[in-house]
Short mmCIF file of N, CA and C in Angstrom, two decimals:
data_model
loop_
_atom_site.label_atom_id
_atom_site.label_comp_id
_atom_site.label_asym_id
_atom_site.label_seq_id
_atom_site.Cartn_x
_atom_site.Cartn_y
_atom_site.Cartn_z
N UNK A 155 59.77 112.08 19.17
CA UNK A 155 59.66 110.78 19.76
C UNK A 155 61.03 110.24 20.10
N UNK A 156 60.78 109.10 20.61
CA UNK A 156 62.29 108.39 21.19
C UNK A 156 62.25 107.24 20.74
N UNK A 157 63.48 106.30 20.13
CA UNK A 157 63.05 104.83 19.86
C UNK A 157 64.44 104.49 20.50
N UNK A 158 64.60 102.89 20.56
CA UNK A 158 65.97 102.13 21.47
C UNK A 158 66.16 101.37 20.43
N UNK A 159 67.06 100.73 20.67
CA UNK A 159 67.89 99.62 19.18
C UNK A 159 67.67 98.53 20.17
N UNK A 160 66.71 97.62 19.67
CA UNK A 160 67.11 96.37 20.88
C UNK A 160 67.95 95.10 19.78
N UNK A 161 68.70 95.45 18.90
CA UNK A 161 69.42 94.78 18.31
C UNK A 161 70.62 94.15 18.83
N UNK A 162 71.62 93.79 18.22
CA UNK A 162 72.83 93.02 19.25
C UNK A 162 74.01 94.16 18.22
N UNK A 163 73.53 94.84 16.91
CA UNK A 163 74.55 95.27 16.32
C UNK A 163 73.97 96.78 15.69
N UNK A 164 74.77 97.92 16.05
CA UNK A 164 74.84 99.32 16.02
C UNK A 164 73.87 99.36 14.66
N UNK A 165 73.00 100.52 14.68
CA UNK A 165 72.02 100.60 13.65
C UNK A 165 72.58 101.77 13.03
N UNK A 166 72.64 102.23 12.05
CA UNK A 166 73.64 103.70 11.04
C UNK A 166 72.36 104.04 10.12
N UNK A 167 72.82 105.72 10.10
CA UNK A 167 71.78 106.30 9.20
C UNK A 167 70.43 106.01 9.54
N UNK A 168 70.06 105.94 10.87
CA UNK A 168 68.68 105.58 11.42
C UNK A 168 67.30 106.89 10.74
N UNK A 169 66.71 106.36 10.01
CA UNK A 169 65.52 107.32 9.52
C UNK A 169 64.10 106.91 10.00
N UNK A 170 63.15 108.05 10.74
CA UNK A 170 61.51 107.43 11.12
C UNK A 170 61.13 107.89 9.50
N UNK A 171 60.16 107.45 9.34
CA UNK A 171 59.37 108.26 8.06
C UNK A 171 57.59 107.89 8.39
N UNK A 172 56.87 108.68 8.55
CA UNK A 172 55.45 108.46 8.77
C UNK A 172 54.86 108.90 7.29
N UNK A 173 53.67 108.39 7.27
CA UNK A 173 52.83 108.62 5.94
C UNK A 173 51.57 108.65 6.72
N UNK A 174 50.76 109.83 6.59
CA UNK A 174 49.54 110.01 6.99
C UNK A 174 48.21 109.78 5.56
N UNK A 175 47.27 109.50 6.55
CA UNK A 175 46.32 108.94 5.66
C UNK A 175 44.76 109.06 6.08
N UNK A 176 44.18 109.16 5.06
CA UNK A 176 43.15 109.52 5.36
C UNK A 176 41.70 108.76 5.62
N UNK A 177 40.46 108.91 5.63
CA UNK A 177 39.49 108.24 6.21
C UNK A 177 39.12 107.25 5.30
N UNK A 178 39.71 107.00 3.45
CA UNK A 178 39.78 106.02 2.39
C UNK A 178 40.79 105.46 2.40
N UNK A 179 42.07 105.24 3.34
CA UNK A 179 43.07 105.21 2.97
C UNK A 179 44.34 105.79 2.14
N UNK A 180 43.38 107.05 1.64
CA UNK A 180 44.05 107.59 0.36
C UNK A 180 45.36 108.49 1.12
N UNK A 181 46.86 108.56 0.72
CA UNK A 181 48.15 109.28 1.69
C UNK A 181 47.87 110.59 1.42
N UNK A 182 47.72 111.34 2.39
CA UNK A 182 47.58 112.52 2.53
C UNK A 182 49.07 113.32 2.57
N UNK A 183 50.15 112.80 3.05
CA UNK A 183 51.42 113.26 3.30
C UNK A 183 52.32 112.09 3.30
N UNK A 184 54.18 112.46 3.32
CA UNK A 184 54.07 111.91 3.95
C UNK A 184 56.05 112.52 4.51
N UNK A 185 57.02 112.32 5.10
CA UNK A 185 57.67 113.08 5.65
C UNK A 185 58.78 112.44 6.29
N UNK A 186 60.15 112.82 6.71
CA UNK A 186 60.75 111.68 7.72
C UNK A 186 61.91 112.57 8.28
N UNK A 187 62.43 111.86 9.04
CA UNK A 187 63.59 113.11 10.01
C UNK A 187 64.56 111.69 10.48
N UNK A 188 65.85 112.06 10.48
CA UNK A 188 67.06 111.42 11.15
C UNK A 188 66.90 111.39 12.23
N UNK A 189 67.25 110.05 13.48
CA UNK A 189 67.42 110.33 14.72
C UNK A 189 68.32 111.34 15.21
N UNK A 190 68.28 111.89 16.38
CA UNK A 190 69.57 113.00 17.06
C UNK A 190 70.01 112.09 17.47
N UNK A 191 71.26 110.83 16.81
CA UNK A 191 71.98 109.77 17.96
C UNK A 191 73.86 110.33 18.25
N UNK A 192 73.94 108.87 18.23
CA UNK A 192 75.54 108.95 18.86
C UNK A 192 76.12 109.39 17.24
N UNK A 193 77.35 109.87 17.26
CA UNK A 193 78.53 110.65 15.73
C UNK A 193 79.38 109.60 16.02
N UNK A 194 79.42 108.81 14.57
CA UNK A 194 80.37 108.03 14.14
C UNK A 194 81.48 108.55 12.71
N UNK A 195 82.35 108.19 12.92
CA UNK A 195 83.09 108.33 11.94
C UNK A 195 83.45 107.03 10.87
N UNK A 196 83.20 106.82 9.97
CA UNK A 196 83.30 105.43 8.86
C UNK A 196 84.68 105.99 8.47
N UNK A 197 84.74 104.38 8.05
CA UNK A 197 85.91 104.57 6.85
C UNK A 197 86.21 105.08 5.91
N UNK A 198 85.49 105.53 5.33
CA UNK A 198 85.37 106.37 4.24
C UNK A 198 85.56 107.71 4.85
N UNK A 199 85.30 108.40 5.96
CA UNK A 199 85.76 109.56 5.97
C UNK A 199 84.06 110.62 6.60
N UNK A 200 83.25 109.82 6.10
CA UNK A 200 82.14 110.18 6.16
C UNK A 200 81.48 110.85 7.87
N UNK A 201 80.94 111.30 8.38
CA UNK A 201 80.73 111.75 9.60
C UNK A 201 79.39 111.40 9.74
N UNK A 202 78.39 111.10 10.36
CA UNK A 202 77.20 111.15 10.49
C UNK A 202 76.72 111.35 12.19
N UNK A 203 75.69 111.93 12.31
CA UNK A 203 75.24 111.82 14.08
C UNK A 203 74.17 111.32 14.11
N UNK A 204 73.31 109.90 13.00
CA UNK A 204 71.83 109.73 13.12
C UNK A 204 72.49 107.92 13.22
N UNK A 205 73.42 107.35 14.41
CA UNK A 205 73.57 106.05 14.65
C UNK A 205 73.50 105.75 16.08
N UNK A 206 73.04 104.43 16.18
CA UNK A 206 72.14 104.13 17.55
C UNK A 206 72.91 102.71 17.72
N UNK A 207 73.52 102.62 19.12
CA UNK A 207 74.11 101.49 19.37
C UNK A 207 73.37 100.56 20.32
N UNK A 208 73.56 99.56 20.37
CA UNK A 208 73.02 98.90 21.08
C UNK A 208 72.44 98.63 22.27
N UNK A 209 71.29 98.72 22.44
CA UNK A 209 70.73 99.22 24.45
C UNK A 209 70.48 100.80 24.52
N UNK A 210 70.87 101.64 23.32
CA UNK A 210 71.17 103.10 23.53
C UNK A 210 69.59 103.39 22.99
N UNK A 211 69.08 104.55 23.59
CA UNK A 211 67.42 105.05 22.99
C UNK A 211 68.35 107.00 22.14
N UNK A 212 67.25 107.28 20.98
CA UNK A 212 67.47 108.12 20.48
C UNK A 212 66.67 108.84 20.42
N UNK A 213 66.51 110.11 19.77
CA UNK A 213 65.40 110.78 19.74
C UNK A 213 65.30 111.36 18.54
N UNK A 214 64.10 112.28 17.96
CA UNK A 214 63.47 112.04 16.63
C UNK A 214 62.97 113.22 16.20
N UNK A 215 62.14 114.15 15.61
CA UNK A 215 61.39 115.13 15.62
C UNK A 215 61.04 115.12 14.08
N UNK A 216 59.53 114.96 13.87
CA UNK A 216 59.04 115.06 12.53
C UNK A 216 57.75 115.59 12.58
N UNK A 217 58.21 116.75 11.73
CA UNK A 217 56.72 117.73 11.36
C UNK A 217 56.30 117.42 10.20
N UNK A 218 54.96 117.06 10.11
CA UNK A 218 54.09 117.71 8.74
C UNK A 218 53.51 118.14 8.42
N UNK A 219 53.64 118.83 7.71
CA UNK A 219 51.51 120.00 7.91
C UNK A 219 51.27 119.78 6.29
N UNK A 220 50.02 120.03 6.50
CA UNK A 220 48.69 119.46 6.20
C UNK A 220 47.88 120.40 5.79
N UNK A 221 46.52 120.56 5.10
CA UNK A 221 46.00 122.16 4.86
C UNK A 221 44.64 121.66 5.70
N UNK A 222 43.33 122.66 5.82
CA UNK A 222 42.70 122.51 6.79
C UNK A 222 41.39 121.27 6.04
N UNK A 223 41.78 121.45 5.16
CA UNK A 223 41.02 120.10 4.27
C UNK A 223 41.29 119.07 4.46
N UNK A 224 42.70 118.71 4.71
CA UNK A 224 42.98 117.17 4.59
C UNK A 224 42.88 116.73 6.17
N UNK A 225 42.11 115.88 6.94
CA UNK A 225 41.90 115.26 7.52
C UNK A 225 42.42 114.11 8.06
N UNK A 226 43.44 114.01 8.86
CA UNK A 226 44.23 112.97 9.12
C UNK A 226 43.33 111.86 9.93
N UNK A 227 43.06 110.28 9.33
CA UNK A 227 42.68 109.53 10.24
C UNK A 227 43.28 108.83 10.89
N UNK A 228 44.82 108.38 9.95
CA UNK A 228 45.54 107.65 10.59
C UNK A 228 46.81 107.49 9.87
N UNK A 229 47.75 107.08 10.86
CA UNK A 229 49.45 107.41 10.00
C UNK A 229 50.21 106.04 10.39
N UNK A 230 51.36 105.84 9.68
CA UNK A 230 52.27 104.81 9.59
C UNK A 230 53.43 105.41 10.00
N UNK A 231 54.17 104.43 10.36
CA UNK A 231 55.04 104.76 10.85
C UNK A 231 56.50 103.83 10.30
N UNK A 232 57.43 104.00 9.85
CA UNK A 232 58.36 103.05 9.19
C UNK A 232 59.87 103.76 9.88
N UNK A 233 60.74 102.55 10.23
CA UNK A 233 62.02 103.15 10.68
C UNK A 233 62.60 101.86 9.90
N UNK A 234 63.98 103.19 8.91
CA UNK A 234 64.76 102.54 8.58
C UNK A 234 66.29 102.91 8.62
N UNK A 235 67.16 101.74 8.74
CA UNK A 235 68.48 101.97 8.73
C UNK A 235 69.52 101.00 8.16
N UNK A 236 70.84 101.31 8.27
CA UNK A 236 71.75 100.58 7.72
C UNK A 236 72.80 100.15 8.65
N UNK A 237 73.53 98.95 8.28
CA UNK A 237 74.92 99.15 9.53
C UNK A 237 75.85 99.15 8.24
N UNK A 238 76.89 99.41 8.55
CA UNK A 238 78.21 99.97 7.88
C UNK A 238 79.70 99.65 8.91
N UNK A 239 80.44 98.82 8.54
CA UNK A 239 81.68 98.43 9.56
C UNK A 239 82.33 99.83 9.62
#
């Protein structure tokens, strides 16, 4: 998938995480993947390539499997991140 930052300030360490679920509600899975964004370098020294600047769209890729029993009815979807000067 693809998501955009419509924020006013750079989003860092951007994570999707879905949780699938089933026809009781009960979580069947659940899984998450870093965006492929822009590589920043922090102060600390640190390197990362999962930060999304402002107006900028990113992209995503998250697999989960499942066995032929569990029955997906419906999934969530949660994106989270941090900013860091």
């Amino acid at each position: 998938g693809s998501i955009k930052n419509n924020g006013l300030k750079r989003a860092d360490f951007v994570r999707i995480v879905y949780t699938l679920h089933d026809e009781n509600s009960n979580m069947i899975a659940v899984d998450s993947a870093f965006i492929e964004g822009t590589k920043k370098i922090f102060n600390s020294g640190l390197i990362s390539d999962a930060s999304i600047n402002p107006g900028d769209f990113a992209t995503f890729y998250v697999v989960i499997k499942t066995t032929d029993e569990q029955e997906v009815k419906y999934f969530l979807r949660d994106i989270r991140w941090e900013y860091f000067e």
